[in-house]
Coordinates of C-alpha atoms in Angstrom, one line a residue:
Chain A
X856 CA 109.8 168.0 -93.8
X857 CA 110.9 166.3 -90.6
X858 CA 108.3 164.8 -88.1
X859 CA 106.6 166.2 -85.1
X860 CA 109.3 164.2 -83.0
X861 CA 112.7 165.0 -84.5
X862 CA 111.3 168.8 -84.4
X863 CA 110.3 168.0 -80.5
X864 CA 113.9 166.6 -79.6
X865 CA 116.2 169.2 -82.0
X866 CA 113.5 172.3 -80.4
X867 CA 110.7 172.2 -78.6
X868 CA 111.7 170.0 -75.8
X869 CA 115.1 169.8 -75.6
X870 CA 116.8 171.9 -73.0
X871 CA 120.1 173.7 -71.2
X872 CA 121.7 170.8 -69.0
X873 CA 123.3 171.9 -65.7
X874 CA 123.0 168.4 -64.3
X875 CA 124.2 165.2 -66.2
X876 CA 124.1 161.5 -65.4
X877 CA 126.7 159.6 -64.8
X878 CA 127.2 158.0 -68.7
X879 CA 129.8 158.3 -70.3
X880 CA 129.9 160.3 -74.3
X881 CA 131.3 157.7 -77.3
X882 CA 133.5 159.7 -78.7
X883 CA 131.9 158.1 -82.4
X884 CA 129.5 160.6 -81.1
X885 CA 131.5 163.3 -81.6
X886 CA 133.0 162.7 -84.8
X887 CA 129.5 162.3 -86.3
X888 CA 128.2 165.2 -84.5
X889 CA 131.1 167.1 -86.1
X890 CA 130.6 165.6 -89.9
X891 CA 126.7 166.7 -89.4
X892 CA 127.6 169.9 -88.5
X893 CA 130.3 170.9 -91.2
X894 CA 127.7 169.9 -93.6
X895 CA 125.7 173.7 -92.5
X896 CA 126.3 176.4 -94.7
X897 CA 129.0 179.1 -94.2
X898 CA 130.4 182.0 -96.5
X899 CA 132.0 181.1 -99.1
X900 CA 132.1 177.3 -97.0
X901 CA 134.9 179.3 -95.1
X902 CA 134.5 176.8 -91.8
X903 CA 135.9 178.6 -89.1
X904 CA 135.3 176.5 -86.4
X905 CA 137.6 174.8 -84.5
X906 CA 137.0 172.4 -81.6
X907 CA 138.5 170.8 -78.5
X908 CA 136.3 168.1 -76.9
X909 CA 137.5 168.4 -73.1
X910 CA 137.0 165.0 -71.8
X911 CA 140.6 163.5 -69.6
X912 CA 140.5 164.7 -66.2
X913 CA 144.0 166.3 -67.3
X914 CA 142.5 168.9 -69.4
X915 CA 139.1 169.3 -67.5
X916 CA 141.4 170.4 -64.8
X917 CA 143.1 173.1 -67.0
X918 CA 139.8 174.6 -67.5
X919 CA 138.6 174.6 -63.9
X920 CA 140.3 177.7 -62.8
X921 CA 139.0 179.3 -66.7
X922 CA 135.1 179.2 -65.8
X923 CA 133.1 181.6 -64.3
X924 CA 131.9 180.2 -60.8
X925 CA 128.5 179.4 -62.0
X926 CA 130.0 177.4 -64.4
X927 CA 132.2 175.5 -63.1
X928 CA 131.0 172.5 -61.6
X929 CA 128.4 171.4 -63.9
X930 CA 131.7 171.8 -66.2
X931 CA 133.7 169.8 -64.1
X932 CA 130.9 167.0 -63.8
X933 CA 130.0 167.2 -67.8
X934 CA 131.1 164.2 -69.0
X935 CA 132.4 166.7 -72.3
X936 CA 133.0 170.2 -72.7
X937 CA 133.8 171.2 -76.0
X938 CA 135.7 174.4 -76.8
X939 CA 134.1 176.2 -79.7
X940 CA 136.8 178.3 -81.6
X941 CA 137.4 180.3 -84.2
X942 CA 140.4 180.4 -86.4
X943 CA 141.4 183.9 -87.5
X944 CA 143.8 182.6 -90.3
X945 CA 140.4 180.6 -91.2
X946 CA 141.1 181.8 -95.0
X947 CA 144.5 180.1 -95.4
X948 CA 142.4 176.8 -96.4
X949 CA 140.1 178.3 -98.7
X950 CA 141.8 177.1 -101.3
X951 CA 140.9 173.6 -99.9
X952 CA 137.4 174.4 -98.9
X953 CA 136.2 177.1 -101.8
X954 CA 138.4 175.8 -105.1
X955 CA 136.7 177.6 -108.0
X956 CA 137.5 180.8 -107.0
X957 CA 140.4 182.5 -105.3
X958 CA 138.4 183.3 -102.2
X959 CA 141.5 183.6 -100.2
X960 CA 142.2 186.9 -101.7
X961 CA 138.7 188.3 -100.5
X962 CA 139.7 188.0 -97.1
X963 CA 143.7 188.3 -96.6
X964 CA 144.6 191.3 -94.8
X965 CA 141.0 192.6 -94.2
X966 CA 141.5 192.4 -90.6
X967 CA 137.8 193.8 -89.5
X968 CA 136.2 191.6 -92.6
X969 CA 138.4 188.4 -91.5
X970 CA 137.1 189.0 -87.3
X971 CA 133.0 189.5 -88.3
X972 CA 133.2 186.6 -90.9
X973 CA 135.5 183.9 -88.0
X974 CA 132.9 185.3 -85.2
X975 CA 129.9 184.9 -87.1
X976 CA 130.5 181.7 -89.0
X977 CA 131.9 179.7 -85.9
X978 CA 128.7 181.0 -84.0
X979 CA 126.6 179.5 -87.3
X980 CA 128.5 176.4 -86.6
X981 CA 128.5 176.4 -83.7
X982 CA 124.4 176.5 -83.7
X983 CA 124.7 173.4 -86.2
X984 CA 127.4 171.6 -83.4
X985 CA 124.6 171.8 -80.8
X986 CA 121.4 170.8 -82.9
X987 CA 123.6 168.0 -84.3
X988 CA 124.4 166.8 -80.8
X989 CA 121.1 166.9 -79.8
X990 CA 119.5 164.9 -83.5
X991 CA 122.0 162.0 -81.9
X992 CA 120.7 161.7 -78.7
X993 CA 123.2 164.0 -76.5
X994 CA 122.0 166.9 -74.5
X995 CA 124.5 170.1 -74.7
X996 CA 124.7 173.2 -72.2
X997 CA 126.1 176.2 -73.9
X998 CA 128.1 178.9 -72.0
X999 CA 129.9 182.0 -72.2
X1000 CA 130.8 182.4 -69.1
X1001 CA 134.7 181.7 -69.1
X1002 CA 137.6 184.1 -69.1
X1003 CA 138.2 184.0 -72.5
X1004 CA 142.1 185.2 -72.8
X1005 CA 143.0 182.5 -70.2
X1006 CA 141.4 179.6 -72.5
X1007 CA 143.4 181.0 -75.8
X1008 CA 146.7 180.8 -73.4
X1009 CA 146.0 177.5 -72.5
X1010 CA 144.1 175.3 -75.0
X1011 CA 144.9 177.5 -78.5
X1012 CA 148.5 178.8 -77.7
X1013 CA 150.5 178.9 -80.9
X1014 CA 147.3 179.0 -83.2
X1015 CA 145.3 181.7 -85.0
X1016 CA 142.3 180.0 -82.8
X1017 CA 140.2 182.4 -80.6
X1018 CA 137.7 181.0 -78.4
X1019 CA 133.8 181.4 -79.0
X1020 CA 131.7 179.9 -76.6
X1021 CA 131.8 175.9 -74.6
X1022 CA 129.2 173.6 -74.9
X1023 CA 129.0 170.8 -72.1
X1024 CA 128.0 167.4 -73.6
X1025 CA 126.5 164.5 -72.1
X1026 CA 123.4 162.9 -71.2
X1027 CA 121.6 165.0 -68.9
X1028 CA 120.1 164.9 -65.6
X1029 CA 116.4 166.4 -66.0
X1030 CA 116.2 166.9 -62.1
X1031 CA 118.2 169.4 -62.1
X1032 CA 116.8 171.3 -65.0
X1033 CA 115.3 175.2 -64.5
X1034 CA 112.0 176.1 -65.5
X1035 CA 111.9 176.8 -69.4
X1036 CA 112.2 180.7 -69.8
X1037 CA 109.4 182.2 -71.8
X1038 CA 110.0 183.0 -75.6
X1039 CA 109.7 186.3 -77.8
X1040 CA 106.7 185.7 -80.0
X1041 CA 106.8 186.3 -83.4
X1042 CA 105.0 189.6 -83.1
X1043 CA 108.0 190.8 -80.6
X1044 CA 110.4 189.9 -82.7
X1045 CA 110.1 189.5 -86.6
X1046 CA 107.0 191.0 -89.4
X1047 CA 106.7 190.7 -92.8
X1048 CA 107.3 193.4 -95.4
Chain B
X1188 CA 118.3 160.6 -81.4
X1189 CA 116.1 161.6 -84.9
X1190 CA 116.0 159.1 -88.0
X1191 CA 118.3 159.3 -91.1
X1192 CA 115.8 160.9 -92.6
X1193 CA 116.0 164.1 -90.9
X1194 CA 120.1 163.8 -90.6
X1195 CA 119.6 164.2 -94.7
X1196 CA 116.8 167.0 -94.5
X1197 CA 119.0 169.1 -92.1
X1198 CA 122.4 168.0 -92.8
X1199 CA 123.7 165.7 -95.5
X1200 CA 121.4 166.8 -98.4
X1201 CA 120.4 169.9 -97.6
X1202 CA 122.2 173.0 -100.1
X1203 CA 122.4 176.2 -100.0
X1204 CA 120.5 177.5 -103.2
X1205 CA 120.6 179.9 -106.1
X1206 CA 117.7 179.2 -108.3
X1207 CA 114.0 178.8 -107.0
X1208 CA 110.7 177.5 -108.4
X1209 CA 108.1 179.5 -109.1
X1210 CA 106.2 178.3 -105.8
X1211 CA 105.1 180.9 -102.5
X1212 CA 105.9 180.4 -99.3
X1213 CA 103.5 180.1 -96.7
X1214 CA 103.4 182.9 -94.0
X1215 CA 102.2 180.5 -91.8
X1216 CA 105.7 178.8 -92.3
X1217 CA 107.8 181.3 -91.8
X1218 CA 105.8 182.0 -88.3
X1219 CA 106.2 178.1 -87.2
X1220 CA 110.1 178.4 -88.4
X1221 CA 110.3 181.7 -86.1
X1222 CA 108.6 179.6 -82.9
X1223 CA 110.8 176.6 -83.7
X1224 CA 114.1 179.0 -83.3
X1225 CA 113.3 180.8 -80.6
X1226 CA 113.4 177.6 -78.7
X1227 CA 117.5 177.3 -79.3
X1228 CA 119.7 178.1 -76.3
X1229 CA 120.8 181.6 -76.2
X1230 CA 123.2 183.8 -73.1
X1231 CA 120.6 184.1 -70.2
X1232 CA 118.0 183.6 -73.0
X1233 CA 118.7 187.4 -74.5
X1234 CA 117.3 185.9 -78.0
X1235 CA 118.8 189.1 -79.2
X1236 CA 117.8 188.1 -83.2
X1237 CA 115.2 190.5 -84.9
X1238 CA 114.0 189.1 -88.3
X1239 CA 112.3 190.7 -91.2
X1240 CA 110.9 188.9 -93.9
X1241 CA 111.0 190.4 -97.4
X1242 CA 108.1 189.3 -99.2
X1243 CA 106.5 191.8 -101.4
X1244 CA 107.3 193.6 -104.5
X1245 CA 108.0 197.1 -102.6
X1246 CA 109.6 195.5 -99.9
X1247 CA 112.2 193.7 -102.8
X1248 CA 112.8 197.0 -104.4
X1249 CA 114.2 198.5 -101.6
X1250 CA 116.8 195.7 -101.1
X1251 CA 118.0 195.3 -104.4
X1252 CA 120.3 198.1 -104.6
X1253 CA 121.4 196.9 -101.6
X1254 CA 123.2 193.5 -102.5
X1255 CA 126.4 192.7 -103.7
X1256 CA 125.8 192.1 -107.4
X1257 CA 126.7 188.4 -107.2
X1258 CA 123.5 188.1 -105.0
X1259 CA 121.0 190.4 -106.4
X1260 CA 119.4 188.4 -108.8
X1261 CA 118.8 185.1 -106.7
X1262 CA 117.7 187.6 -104.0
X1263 CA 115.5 189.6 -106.0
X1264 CA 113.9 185.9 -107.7
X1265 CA 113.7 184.2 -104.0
X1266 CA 109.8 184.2 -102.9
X1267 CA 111.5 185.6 -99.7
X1268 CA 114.1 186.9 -98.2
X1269 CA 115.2 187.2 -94.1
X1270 CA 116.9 190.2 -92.7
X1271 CA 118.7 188.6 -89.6
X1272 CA 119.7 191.6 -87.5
X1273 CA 120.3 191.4 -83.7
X1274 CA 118.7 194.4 -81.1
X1275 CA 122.1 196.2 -79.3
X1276 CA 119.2 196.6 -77.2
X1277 CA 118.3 193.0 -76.4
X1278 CA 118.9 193.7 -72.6
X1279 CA 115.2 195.6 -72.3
X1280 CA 114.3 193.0 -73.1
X1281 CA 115.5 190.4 -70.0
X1282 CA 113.2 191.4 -67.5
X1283 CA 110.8 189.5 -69.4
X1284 CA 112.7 186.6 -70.8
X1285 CA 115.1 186.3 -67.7
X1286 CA 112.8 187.2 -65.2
X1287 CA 114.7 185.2 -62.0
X1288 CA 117.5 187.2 -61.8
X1289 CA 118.8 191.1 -62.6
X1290 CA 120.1 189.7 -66.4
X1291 CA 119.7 193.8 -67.4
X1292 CA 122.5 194.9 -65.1
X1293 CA 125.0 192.4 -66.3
X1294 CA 125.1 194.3 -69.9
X1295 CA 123.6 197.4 -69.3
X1296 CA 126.7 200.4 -69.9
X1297 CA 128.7 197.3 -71.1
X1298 CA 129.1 198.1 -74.5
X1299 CA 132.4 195.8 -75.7
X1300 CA 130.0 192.8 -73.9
X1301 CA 126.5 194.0 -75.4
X1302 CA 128.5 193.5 -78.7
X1303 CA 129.4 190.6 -78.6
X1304 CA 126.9 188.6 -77.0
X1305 CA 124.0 190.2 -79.8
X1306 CA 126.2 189.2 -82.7
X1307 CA 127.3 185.8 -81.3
X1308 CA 123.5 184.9 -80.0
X1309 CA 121.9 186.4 -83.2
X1310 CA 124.0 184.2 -85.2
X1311 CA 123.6 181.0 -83.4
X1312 CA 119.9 182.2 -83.7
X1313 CA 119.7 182.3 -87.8
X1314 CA 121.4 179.2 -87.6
X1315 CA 118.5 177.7 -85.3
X1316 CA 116.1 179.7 -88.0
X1317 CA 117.9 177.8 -90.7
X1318 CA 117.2 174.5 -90.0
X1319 CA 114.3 175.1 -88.7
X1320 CA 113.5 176.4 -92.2
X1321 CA 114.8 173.2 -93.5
X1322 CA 112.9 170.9 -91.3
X1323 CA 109.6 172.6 -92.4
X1324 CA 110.3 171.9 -96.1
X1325 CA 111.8 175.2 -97.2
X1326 CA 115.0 175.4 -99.1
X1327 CA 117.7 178.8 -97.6
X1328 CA 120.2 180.6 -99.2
X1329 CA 122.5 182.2 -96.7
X1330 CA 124.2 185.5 -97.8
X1331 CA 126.6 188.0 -96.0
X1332 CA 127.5 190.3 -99.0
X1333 CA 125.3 193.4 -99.4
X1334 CA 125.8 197.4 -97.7
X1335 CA 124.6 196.2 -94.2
X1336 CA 125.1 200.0 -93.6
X1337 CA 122.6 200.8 -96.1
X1338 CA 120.5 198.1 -95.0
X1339 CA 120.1 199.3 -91.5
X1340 CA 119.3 202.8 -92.7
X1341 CA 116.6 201.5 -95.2
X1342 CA 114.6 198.2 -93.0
X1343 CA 115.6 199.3 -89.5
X1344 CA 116.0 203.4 -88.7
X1345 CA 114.7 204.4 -85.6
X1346 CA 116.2 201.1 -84.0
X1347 CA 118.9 199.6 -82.6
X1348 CA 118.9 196.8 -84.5
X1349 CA 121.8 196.1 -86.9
X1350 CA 121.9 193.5 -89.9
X1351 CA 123.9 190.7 -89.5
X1352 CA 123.1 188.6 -92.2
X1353 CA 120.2 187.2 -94.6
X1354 CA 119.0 184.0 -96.1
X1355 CA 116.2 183.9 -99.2
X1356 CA 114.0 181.2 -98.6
X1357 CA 112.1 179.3 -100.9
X1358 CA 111.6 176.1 -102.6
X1359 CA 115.2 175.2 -104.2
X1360 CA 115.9 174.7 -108.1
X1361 CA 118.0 171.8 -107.6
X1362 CA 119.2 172.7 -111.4
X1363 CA 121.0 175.8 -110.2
X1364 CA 122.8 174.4 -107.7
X1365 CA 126.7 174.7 -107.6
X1366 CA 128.6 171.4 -107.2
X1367 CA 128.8 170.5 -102.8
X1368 CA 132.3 172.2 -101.7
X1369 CA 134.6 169.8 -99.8
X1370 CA 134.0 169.9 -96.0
X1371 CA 136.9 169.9 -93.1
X1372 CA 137.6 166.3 -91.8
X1373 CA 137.4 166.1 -88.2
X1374 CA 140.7 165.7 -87.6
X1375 CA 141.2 168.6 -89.6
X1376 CA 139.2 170.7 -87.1
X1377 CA 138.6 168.9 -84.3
X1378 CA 140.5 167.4 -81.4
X1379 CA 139.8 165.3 -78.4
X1380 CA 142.1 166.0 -75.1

C-alpha cells in the first residue's frame, strides 16, 4: 500500500483550485500525467478519452466566450485547462488497443452501447487524469460548467470527439480556496451484503 | 508530488485481475477505500455514487445469474464484489453536501441534466474508489458486462439508484493475469494548443 502522505496529497488534502499562482505548467507534466493515466483500466482497454491542454492565449481566448460565468475567469487565469473528451468512433482502434479479440465488432453500430461505454470510460479516465495530476505535484479544478455544443464546434470540429468535462491545471493559490464541503459517510452511502 | 513507488501501486503495475487468492478482505478496508473516494472532486460535490459490496454467500448467489458469462466465474471466486450505481436522486441530497447555495434547484425537474451529471460523477467516483482500493493494498477487477436491468431490480428496488458498473476486489492471482494491452501514446490522444 501507499503511505499516509501520497494518500494525503492524491485524497485527503488535496482540493478544487479557483485561484492559481502565477507558475507556469511543464508541459513534461502533462505527457506523464497522460501516460499515468492511460495506464487505469477501461472496457475492453477501449480508451476513449481524448484531450486538448488549453494553454496559448490564442486558444484560452476561444474558450472564453464557451464557459459558464462562474467559470470563466479562474479559466482564463489557469495556467492549463484541459478539455476532457470522448471519442464516439472510440472502437475504430480497438484493433490497436484490444488485439486478441475482435472487440471492434462488439461495439460498431450499437449506437446506445458505443455512447454509455465513451461517457463512462472517458469519465474513468478522466478521474485517473486528475489523481495523476495531483501524484505529480499539480492541483486540478474540474468543471462542467461550459456550453458544451459550442466547445465541440470549436475545439473537436471534424472529429467523432464529444466533450466531457475541463479540468483547470496549475499550481494553486490556497487563499482563495472554499471551505471543504462535508462528505457522505459510509453509512449514507454504501453497506455490505 | 508522491514517490515512484506509489506511481507503480496506482498506475504502472497495477492490473486489472481474473484470478484471486484464497485471502478475505477486510471490511475495515473497504470502509477506509469508501472515505478515501468520497474526497475526489465531484459537480457541486453531488457525490452521486451509491456502492454495495457483495460479500456473502447469499448476497453472490443473487448476482451470478446476473453476469455476462465471461465474468461470472471471476465474480463469483472474487472475496468481493462492488455494485457502483449512482442515486438519479443525488440532488436530496445537496442541502447537506452543498449547503452554501440552492445546488437542489439547479437539477431538480431537469431530467436530461440529472442524467448526466449522476453517470458522469458516479463514474469519476468508482474511478476515485479504484485507486483508492489499490493504494490500500487491494487488487480490482472492473466489469461492465452483466443485465444492469436485472441488477437494479435484484440489489436496488425501491430506489432510484441505477447500476453503472462493478469491480471484484481482492487480492490478485498474478498467474491469471492476461498479457498488459498496449496503451494510446500521447500524441495519439492528446494535444497541446
Amino acid at each position: 500500500m501507499i503511505d499516509q502522505k501520497a494518500l494525503d496529497i492524491l485524497f485527503n488534502d488535496a482540493r478544487t483550485h479557483n485561484g492559481w499562482q502565477d507558475k507556469k505548467v511543464d508541459r513534461a507534466l502533462l505527457q506523464q500525467a497522460w501516460d499515468l493515466a492511460v495506464m487505469g483500466p477501461t472496457s475492453a482497454n477501449c480508451e476513449p478519452m481524448r484531450v486538448i491542454f488549453v494553454e496559448s492565449k490564442d486558444a484560452k481566448a476561444r474558450l472564453e466566450p464557451l464557459m459558464a460565468e462562474g467559470n470563466r475567469a479562474k479559466t482564463m487565469e489557469a495556467p492549463v485547462t484541459a478539455i476532457i473528451g470522448q471519442d464516439m468512433e472510440f472502437y475504430e482502434k480497438l484493433p490497436q488497443l484490444f488485439p486478441h479479440a475482435d472487440a471492434r465488432s462488439w461495439f460498431a453500430g450499437n449506437d446506445e452501447l458505443i455512447k454509455a461505454t465513451a461517457f463512462r470510460n472517458a469519465s474513468l479516465q478522466g478521474a485517473y487524469l486528475i489523481l495523476a495530476l495531483r501524484s505529480l505535484g499539480l492541483d486540478c479544478g474540474p468543471m462542467s460548467g461550459f456550453d458544451a455544443e459550442g466547445v465541440d464546434r470549436e475545439f473537436f470540429a471534424g472529429t467523432a470527439v464529444k466533450t466531457n468535462f475541463m479540468v483547470n491545471i496549475g499550481y494553486g493559490d490556497a487563499a482563495k480556496l472554499f471551505a471543504r464541503s462535508p462528505r457522505l459517510a459510509f453509512d449514507e452511502g454504501a453497506s455490505i451484503l
